[in-house]
Amino acid sequence: MKMSSLRFTLCCLLFVVGALSFSSNAQLDPSFYKNTCSNVHSIVREVIRNVSKSDPRMLGSLIRLHFHDCFVQGCDASILLNDTATIVSEQSAAPNNNSIRGLDVVNQIKTAVENACPGIVSCADILALAAEISSVLAHGPDWKVPLGRRDSLNANQTLANQNLPPPTFNLTQLKSAFANQGLNTSDLVALSGAHTIGRAKCSSFIGRLYNFSNTGNPDPTLNTTLLQTLQALCPNNGPGTNLTNLDLTTPDTFDNNYYSNLQSQNGLLETDQVLFSTSGADTIAVVNNFINNQTLFYEKFKASMIKMGNIGVLTGSQGEIRTQCNFVNGNSSSSSGLVTVITKESSEDGIVSSI
């Protein structure tokens, strides 16, 4: 009788431990701040809405910032950490240096959130919310953002250099970079659709115009009319700083025209066009499906953003809730208020990086 009772107790204990183990991997919840900071979404939205009135490009930049965070040791706001005596910032990694934008906007959001709900909302959750709100403000899809992430205590510049794909990757390299994060081919095509908004500098695609793959010729998959336009904008051996739209047709509207552009060989970056122009690629069918059905694209984009937002999250007692997004708690170079980071001009604003 005692042995049976002991077995029953052990079984119950194992069940409870198993349940706790499972829940620790599934703690993110859209209602996480319901009782502690119920208006966080509206606070974040108001800041971004005001900024985007004068800088519509910022919407693409904030989506990209979330991506660049999640691909480096998970969605933990490590990209926001500045250099300190003990931290080597990811902001100086090749894909981020003189490229990422929106750091100052995140600090504006953090200030507003801290004023309303001090010590409650993580910087990692702010990045996730900012990406969703940016999509909505660009007339794209909305989704319920799972929340409850905590902020990292460190950054990893080496991983940033290793994990963020440059705009010169071929399709095989792109698939591998996404697969390393648990994202499949469908996720790759859907998330690349964030390039339906934003801008890119000439330096991001100059090789396609004059010396594609060291051939001394332009990229044969680039529409010849677009080629001439881009060559006029981006002279060979020029400074490479001029900007152009990632989506030629509706540059500030989040829609499926990005995919139609690929069909017409009007993808701006090599990593855009390879989704459609790689012979026999399984991505072609996905692109065609998104061209024919914008609702399908929206649904897949939402699902892929949520999936990406779950990469390597810190929850529970892991990490911390940073008071300032640029520094771990107790290690700030500022004695008053949040540090304002001067935003560097980006080489592009969407999902793929620039080296």
GROMACS .gro file of C-alpha atoms in nm:
model
  355
    1MET     CA    1   0.000   0.000   0.000
    2LYS     CA    2   0.280   0.234   0.092
    3MET     CA    3   0.468   0.147  -0.228
    4SER     CA    4   0.157   0.218  -0.439
    5SER     CA    5   0.110   0.549  -0.263
    6LEU     CA    6   0.475   0.639  -0.326
    7ARG     CA    7   0.442   0.552  -0.695
    8PHE     CA    8   0.128   0.763  -0.721
    9THR     CA    9   0.304   1.056  -0.554
   10LEU     CA   10   0.605   1.023  -0.786
   11CYS     CA   11   0.381   1.006  -1.090
   12CYS     CA   12   0.197   1.321  -0.980
   13LEU     CA   13   0.528   1.495  -0.914
   14LEU     CA   14   0.664   1.401  -1.257
   15PHE     CA   15   0.344   1.525  -1.419
   16VAL     CA   16   0.369   1.859  -1.240
   17VAL     CA   17   0.741   1.898  -1.322
   18GLY     CA   18   0.667   1.809  -1.683
   19ALA     CA   19   0.388   2.063  -1.698
   20LEU     CA   20   0.609   2.331  -1.549
   21SER     CA   21   0.885   2.245  -1.794
   22PHE     CA   22   0.643   2.276  -2.085
   23SER     CA   23   0.496   2.603  -1.962
   24SER     CA   24   0.841   2.759  -1.926
   25ASN     CA   25   0.881   2.718  -2.300
   26ALA     CA   26   0.540   2.865  -2.374
   27GLN     CA   27   0.511   3.161  -2.138
   28LEU     CA   28   0.466   3.433  -2.398
   29ASP     CA   29   0.110   3.556  -2.398
   30PRO     CA   30  -0.055   3.855  -2.571
   31SER     CA   31  -0.227   3.940  -2.240
   32PHE     CA   32   0.096   3.927  -2.035
   33TYR     CA   33   0.069   4.293  -1.929
   34LYS     CA   34  -0.308   4.295  -1.884
   35ASN     CA   35  -0.287   4.361  -1.510
   36THR     CA   36   0.046   4.544  -1.495
   37CYS     CA   37   0.059   4.774  -1.800
   38SER     CA   38  -0.266   4.732  -1.988
   39ASN     CA   39  -0.217   5.030  -2.219
   40VAL     CA   40   0.135   4.940  -2.335
   41HIS     CA   41   0.024   4.880  -2.694
   42SER     CA   42  -0.136   5.222  -2.726
   43ILE     CA   43   0.168   5.391  -2.568
   44VAL     CA   44   0.404   5.227  -2.820
   45ARG     CA   45   0.167   5.303  -3.107
   46GLU     CA   46   0.140   5.673  -3.025
   47VAL     CA   47   0.518   5.724  -3.029
   48ILE     CA   48   0.563   5.538  -3.357
   49ARG     CA   49   0.266   5.710  -3.518
   50ASN     CA   50   0.410   6.052  -3.436
   51VAL     CA   51   0.757   5.961  -3.563
   52SER     CA   52   0.627   5.805  -3.885
   53LYS     CA   53   0.439   6.122  -3.980
   54SER     CA   54   0.769   6.290  -4.061
   55ASP     CA   55   0.968   5.972  -4.129
   56PRO     CA   56   0.755   5.700  -4.293
   57ARG     CA   57   1.076   5.509  -4.357
   58MET     CA   58   1.096   5.440  -3.983
   59LEU     CA   59   0.821   5.176  -4.006
   60GLY     CA   60   1.044   4.949  -4.214
   61SER     CA   61   1.341   5.028  -3.991
   62LEU     CA   62   1.161   4.911  -3.677
   63ILE     CA   63   1.054   4.582  -3.837
   64ARG     CA   64   1.414   4.528  -3.941
   65LEU     CA   65   1.539   4.609  -3.589
   66HIS     CA   66   1.323   4.329  -3.445
   67PHE     CA   67   1.462   4.089  -3.707
   68HIS     CA   68   1.821   4.187  -3.633
   69ASP     CA   69   1.756   4.131  -3.265
   70CYS     CA   70   1.594   3.789  -3.298
   71PHE     CA   71   1.859   3.640  -3.528
   72VAL     CA   72   2.133   3.702  -3.270
   73GLN     CA   73   2.094   3.488  -2.953
   74GLY     CA   74   1.717   3.524  -2.973
   75CYS     CA   75   1.464   3.806  -2.925
   76ASP     CA   76   1.624   3.952  -2.615
   77ALA     CA   77   1.697   4.317  -2.706
   78SER     CA   78   2.070   4.241  -2.720
   79ILE     CA   79   2.096   4.461  -3.030
   80LEU     CA   80   2.009   4.765  -2.819
   81LEU     CA   81   2.304   4.731  -2.580
   82ASN     CA   82   2.579   4.990  -2.619
   83ASP     CA   83   2.951   4.926  -2.575
   84THR     CA   84   3.065   4.916  -2.213
   85ALA     CA   85   3.371   4.786  -2.032
   86THR     CA   86   3.215   4.438  -2.039
   87ILE     CA   87   2.991   4.444  -2.348
   88VAL     CA   88   3.094   4.454  -2.714
   89SER     CA   89   2.790   4.597  -2.887
   90GLU     CA   90   2.616   4.422  -3.176
   91GLN     CA   91   2.556   4.767  -3.322
   92SER     CA   92   2.915   4.770  -3.448
   93ALA     CA   93   2.881   4.435  -3.628
   94ALA     CA   94   2.913   4.460  -4.006
   95PRO     CA   95   2.540   4.405  -4.081
   96ASN     CA   96   2.442   4.673  -3.826
   97ASN     CA   97   2.715   4.936  -3.841
   98ASN     CA   98   2.594   5.255  -4.014
   99SER     CA   99   2.284   5.055  -4.100
  100ILE     CA  100   2.030   4.998  -3.825
  101ARG     CA  101   1.785   5.278  -3.752
  102GLY     CA  102   1.528   5.339  -3.482
  103LEU     CA  103   1.740   5.306  -3.168
  104ASP     CA  104   1.641   5.656  -3.060
  105VAL     CA  105   1.273   5.579  -3.131
  106VAL     CA  106   1.293   5.271  -2.909
  107ASN     CA  107   1.432   5.493  -2.633
  108GLN     CA  108   1.144   5.736  -2.680
  109ILE     CA  109   0.904   5.445  -2.644
  110LYS     CA  110   1.086   5.315  -2.338
  111THR     CA  111   1.065   5.657  -2.173
  112ALA     CA  112   0.691   5.675  -2.231
  113VAL     CA  113   0.636   5.318  -2.110
  114GLU     CA  114   0.851   5.368  -1.799
  115ASN     CA  115   0.655   5.680  -1.711
  116ALA     CA  116   0.332   5.480  -1.719
  117CYS     CA  117   0.453   5.141  -1.591
  118PRO     CA  118   0.800   5.162  -1.437
  119GLY     CA  119   1.006   4.844  -1.435
  120ILE     CA  120   0.739   4.632  -1.603
  121VAL     CA  121   0.783   4.613  -1.983
  122SER     CA  122   1.098   4.469  -2.139
  123CYS     CA  123   1.286   4.628  -2.426
  124ALA     CA  124   1.258   4.297  -2.614
  125ASP     CA  125   0.878   4.320  -2.595
  126ILE     CA  126   0.894   4.682  -2.711
  127LEU     CA  127   1.081   4.569  -3.022
  128ALA     CA  128   0.820   4.302  -3.093
  129LEU     CA  129   0.532   4.543  -3.043
  130ALA     CA  130   0.702   4.809  -3.255
  131ALA     CA  131   0.732   4.566  -3.547
  132GLU     CA  132   0.362   4.477  -3.538
  133ILE     CA  133   0.250   4.837  -3.498
  134SER     CA  134   0.476   4.944  -3.786
  135SER     CA  135   0.306   4.689  -4.010
  136VAL     CA  136  -0.037   4.823  -3.915
  137LEU     CA  137   0.061   5.189  -3.963
  138ALA     CA  138   0.184   5.097  -4.313
  139HIS     CA  139  -0.166   4.954  -4.381
  140GLY     CA  140  -0.044   4.597  -4.340
  141PRO     CA  141  -0.160   4.308  -4.120
  142ASP     CA  142  -0.205   4.318  -3.745
  143TRP     CA  143  -0.156   4.031  -3.502
  144LYS     CA  144  -0.169   3.968  -3.129
  145VAL     CA  145   0.193   3.991  -3.022
  146PRO     CA  146   0.292   3.725  -2.765
  147LEU     CA  147   0.455   3.910  -2.476
  148GLY     CA  148   0.658   3.829  -2.166
  149ARG     CA  149   1.012   3.839  -2.303
  150ARG     CA  150   1.290   3.955  -2.075
  151ASP     CA  151   1.606   4.140  -2.170
  152SER     CA  152   1.950   3.988  -2.206
  153LEU     CA  153   2.245   4.074  -1.984
  154ASN     CA  154   2.489   4.058  -2.275
  155ALA     CA  155   2.535   4.103  -2.649
  156ASN     CA  156   2.717   3.894  -2.910
  157GLN     CA  157   2.885   4.081  -3.193
  158THR     CA  158   3.041   3.762  -3.329
  159LEU     CA  159   2.698   3.603  -3.373
  160ALA     CA  160   2.566   3.921  -3.535
  161ASN     CA  161   2.837   3.897  -3.798
  162GLN     CA  162   2.771   3.528  -3.842
  163ASN     CA  163   2.390   3.504  -3.836
  164LEU     CA  164   2.261   3.810  -4.023
  165PRO     CA  165   2.247   3.743  -4.398
  166PRO     CA  166   2.395   4.007  -4.631
  167PRO     CA  167   2.203   4.125  -4.942
  168THR     CA  168   2.443   3.932  -5.167
  169PHE     CA  169   2.345   3.584  -5.044
  170ASN     CA  170   2.218   3.331  -5.296
  171LEU     CA  171   1.907   3.128  -5.221
  172THR     CA  172   2.095   2.833  -5.072
  173GLN     CA  173   2.278   3.062  -4.831
  174LEU     CA  174   1.956   3.243  -4.740
  175LYS     CA  175   1.772   2.919  -4.668
  176SER     CA  176   2.058   2.803  -4.448
  177ALA     CA  177   2.064   3.129  -4.249
  178PHE     CA  178   1.691   3.103  -4.183
  179ALA     CA  179   1.700   2.729  -4.112
  180ASN     CA  180   1.963   2.795  -3.846
  181GLN     CA  181   1.695   2.997  -3.666
  182GLY     CA  182   1.427   2.731  -3.706
  183LEU     CA  183   1.260   2.915  -3.994
  184ASN     CA  184   1.162   2.730  -4.313
  185THR     CA  185   1.139   2.828  -4.680
  186SER     CA  186   0.786   2.960  -4.645
  187ASP     CA  187   0.897   3.177  -4.351
  188LEU     CA  188   1.186   3.309  -4.560
  189VAL     CA  189   0.961   3.418  -4.846
  190ALA     CA  190   0.698   3.565  -4.615
  191LEU     CA  191   0.943   3.759  -4.397
  192SER     CA  192   1.124   3.890  -4.703
  193GLY     CA  193   0.793   4.055  -4.787
  194ALA     CA  194   0.876   4.318  -4.524
  195HIS     CA  195   1.069   4.475  -4.811
  196THR     CA  196   0.735   4.599  -4.935
  197ILE     CA  197   0.822   4.913  -4.733
  198GLY     CA  198   1.148   5.093  -4.666
  199ARG     CA  199   1.450   5.218  -4.857
  200ALA     CA  200   1.794   5.091  -4.953
  201LYS     CA  201   2.125   5.260  -5.018
  202CYS     CA  202   2.316   5.209  -5.343
  203SER     CA  203   2.589   5.030  -5.149
  204SER     CA  204   2.343   4.745  -5.081
  205PHE     CA  205   2.302   4.653  -5.449
  206ILE     CA  206   2.584   4.825  -5.640
  207GLY     CA  207   2.738   4.490  -5.737
  208ARG     CA  208   2.423   4.397  -5.931
  209LEU     CA  209   2.460   4.706  -6.147
  210TYR     CA  210   2.819   4.678  -6.265
  211ASN     CA  211   3.000   4.367  -6.148
  212PHE     CA  212   2.762   4.089  -6.056
  213SER     CA  213   2.945   3.793  -5.903
  214ASN     CA  214   3.274   3.939  -6.032
  215THR     CA  215   3.164   3.895  -6.395
  216GLY     CA  216   3.219   4.258  -6.489
  217ASN     CA  217   2.857   4.269  -6.607
  218PRO     CA  218   2.520   4.357  -6.451
  219ASP     CA  219   2.301   4.093  -6.290
  220PRO     CA  220   2.110   3.927  -6.578
  221THR     CA  221   1.805   3.882  -6.353
  222LEU     CA  222   1.767   4.260  -6.312
  223ASN     CA  223   1.505   4.432  -6.528
  224THR     CA  224   1.694   4.639  -6.789
  225THR     CA  225   1.479   4.948  -6.742
  226LEU     CA  226   1.533   4.935  -6.367
  227LEU     CA  227   1.904   4.875  -6.430
  228GLN     CA  228   1.934   5.200  -6.625
  229THR     CA  229   1.743   5.392  -6.358
  230LEU     CA  230   1.961   5.252  -6.081
  231GLN     CA  231   2.285   5.313  -6.270
  232ALA     CA  232   2.185   5.679  -6.303
  233LEU     CA  233   2.115   5.693  -5.930
  234CYS     CA  234   2.420   5.491  -5.828
  235PRO     CA  235   2.729   5.571  -6.038
  236ASN     CA  236   3.003   5.313  -6.033
  237ASN     CA  237   3.265   5.397  -5.770
  238GLY     CA  238   3.029   5.659  -5.628
  239PRO     CA  239   2.972   5.714  -5.254
  240GLY     CA  240   2.690   5.457  -5.248
  241THR     CA  241   2.478   5.668  -5.014
  242ASN     CA  242   2.181   5.754  -5.237
  243LEU     CA  243   1.852   5.595  -5.134
  244THR     CA  244   1.584   5.426  -5.339
  245ASN     CA  245   1.262   5.242  -5.260
  246LEU     CA  246   1.269   4.869  -5.194
  247ASP     CA  247   0.921   4.845  -5.350
  248LEU     CA  248   0.903   5.047  -5.672
  249THR     CA  249   0.525   5.055  -5.691
  250THR     CA  250   0.386   5.126  -5.343
  251PRO     CA  251   0.696   5.207  -5.135
  252ASP     CA  252   0.522   5.306  -4.811
  253THR     CA  253   0.228   5.063  -4.820
  254PHE     CA  254   0.252   4.714  -4.675
  255ASP     CA  255   0.104   4.503  -4.954
  256ASN     CA  256   0.192   4.211  -5.185
  257ASN     CA  257   0.337   4.426  -5.465
  258TYR     CA  258   0.683   4.325  -5.346
  259TYR     CA  259   0.618   3.981  -5.498
  260SER     CA  260   0.476   4.119  -5.823
  261ASN     CA  261   0.799   4.317  -5.856
  262LEU     CA  262   0.999   3.993  -5.840
  263GLN     CA  263   0.791   3.850  -6.122
  264SER     CA  264   0.887   4.154  -6.333
  265GLN     CA  265   1.255   4.122  -6.231
  266ASN     CA  266   1.223   4.442  -6.030
  267GLY     CA  267   1.349   4.306  -5.699
  268LEU     CA  268   1.598   4.562  -5.570
  269LEU     CA  269   1.833   4.341  -5.369
  270GLU     CA  270   1.988   4.019  -5.489
  271THR     CA  271   1.830   3.845  -5.189
  272ASP     CA  272   1.492   3.966  -5.312
  273GLN     CA  273   1.520   3.853  -5.672
  274VAL     CA  274   1.671   3.510  -5.598
  275LEU     CA  275   1.338   3.409  -5.445
  276PHE     CA  276   1.185   3.411  -5.793
  277SER     CA  277   1.476   3.389  -6.038
  278THR     CA  278   1.661   3.086  -5.900
  279SER     CA  279   1.593   2.811  -6.151
  280GLY     CA  280   1.370   2.532  -6.018
  281ALA     CA  281   1.348   2.686  -5.670
  282ASP     CA  282   1.060   2.590  -5.442
  283THR     CA  283   1.031   2.957  -5.346
  284ILE     CA  284   0.883   3.045  -5.687
  285ALA     CA  285   0.551   2.878  -5.611
  286VAL     CA  286   0.531   3.060  -5.276
  287VAL     CA  287   0.597   3.394  -5.447
  288ASN     CA  288   0.324   3.321  -5.705
  289ASN     CA  289   0.079   3.227  -5.430
  290PHE     CA  290   0.143   3.557  -5.252
  291ILE     CA  291   0.103   3.751  -5.579
  292ASN     CA  292  -0.236   3.592  -5.635
  293ASN     CA  293  -0.360   3.619  -5.278
  294GLN     CA  294  -0.261   3.913  -5.056
  295THR     CA  295  -0.468   3.771  -4.768
  296LEU     CA  296  -0.260   3.454  -4.783
  297PHE     CA  297   0.058   3.663  -4.768
  298TYR     CA  298  -0.074   3.856  -4.469
  299GLU     CA  299  -0.168   3.539  -4.282
  300LYS     CA  300   0.169   3.378  -4.347
  301PHE     CA  301   0.357   3.696  -4.260
  302LYS     CA  302   0.174   3.719  -3.928
  303ALA     CA  303   0.246   3.354  -3.847
  304SER     CA  304   0.614   3.388  -3.943
  305MET     CA  305   0.660   3.706  -3.740
  306ILE     CA  306   0.516   3.535  -3.433
  307LYS     CA  307   0.737   3.233  -3.498
  308MET     CA  308   1.044   3.454  -3.538
  309GLY     CA  309   0.949   3.649  -3.225
  310ASN     CA  310   0.967   3.327  -3.023
  311ILE     CA  311   1.330   3.254  -3.109
  312GLY     CA  312   1.544   3.208  -2.798
  313VAL     CA  313   1.328   3.421  -2.569
  314LEU     CA  314   1.417   3.477  -2.206
  315THR     CA  315   1.124   3.436  -1.966
  316GLY     CA  316   1.046   3.397  -1.598
  317SER     CA  317   1.352   3.480  -1.390
  318GLN     CA  318   1.592   3.480  -1.686
  319GLY     CA  319   1.758   3.806  -1.784
  320GLU     CA  320   1.601   4.125  -1.652
  321ILE     CA  321   1.367   4.413  -1.732
  322ARG     CA  322   1.612   4.687  -1.833
  323THR     CA  323   1.540   5.036  -1.706
  324GLN     CA  324   1.736   5.173  -2.002
  325CYS     CA  325   1.735   4.974  -2.322
  326ASN     CA  326   2.099   5.057  -2.405
  327PHE     CA  327   2.246   4.930  -2.078
  328VAL     CA  328   2.198   4.643  -1.838
  329ASN     CA  329   2.069   4.759  -1.501
  330GLY     CA  330   2.337   4.908  -1.281
  331ASN     CA  331   2.570   4.974  -1.576
  332SER     CA  332   2.463   5.301  -1.733
  333SER     CA  333   2.678   5.584  -1.861
  334SER     CA  334   2.394   5.823  -1.793
  335SER     CA  335   2.292   5.943  -1.450
  336SER     CA  336   1.969   6.104  -1.559
  337GLY     CA  337   1.697   5.956  -1.775
  338LEU     CA  338   1.729   5.736  -2.079
  339VAL     CA  339   2.027   5.764  -2.307
  340THR     CA  340   1.950   5.900  -2.651
  341VAL     CA  341   2.135   5.711  -2.920
  342ILE     CA  342   2.202   5.896  -3.242
  343THR     CA  343   2.047   5.690  -3.517
  344LYS     CA  344   2.283   5.600  -3.796
  345GLU     CA  345   2.156   5.603  -4.151
  346SER     CA  346   2.063   5.257  -4.269
  347SER     CA  347   2.163   5.083  -4.585
  348GLU     CA  348   1.819   4.932  -4.594
  349ASP     CA  349   1.513   4.901  -4.381
  350GLY     CA  350   1.371   4.559  -4.429
  351ILE     CA  351   1.437   4.201  -4.339
  352VAL     CA  352   1.773   4.128  -4.505
  353SER     CA  353   2.097   4.276  -4.378
  354SER     CA  354   2.367   4.474  -4.549
  355ILE     CA  355   2.738   4.412  -4.510
   0.00000   0.00000   0.00000
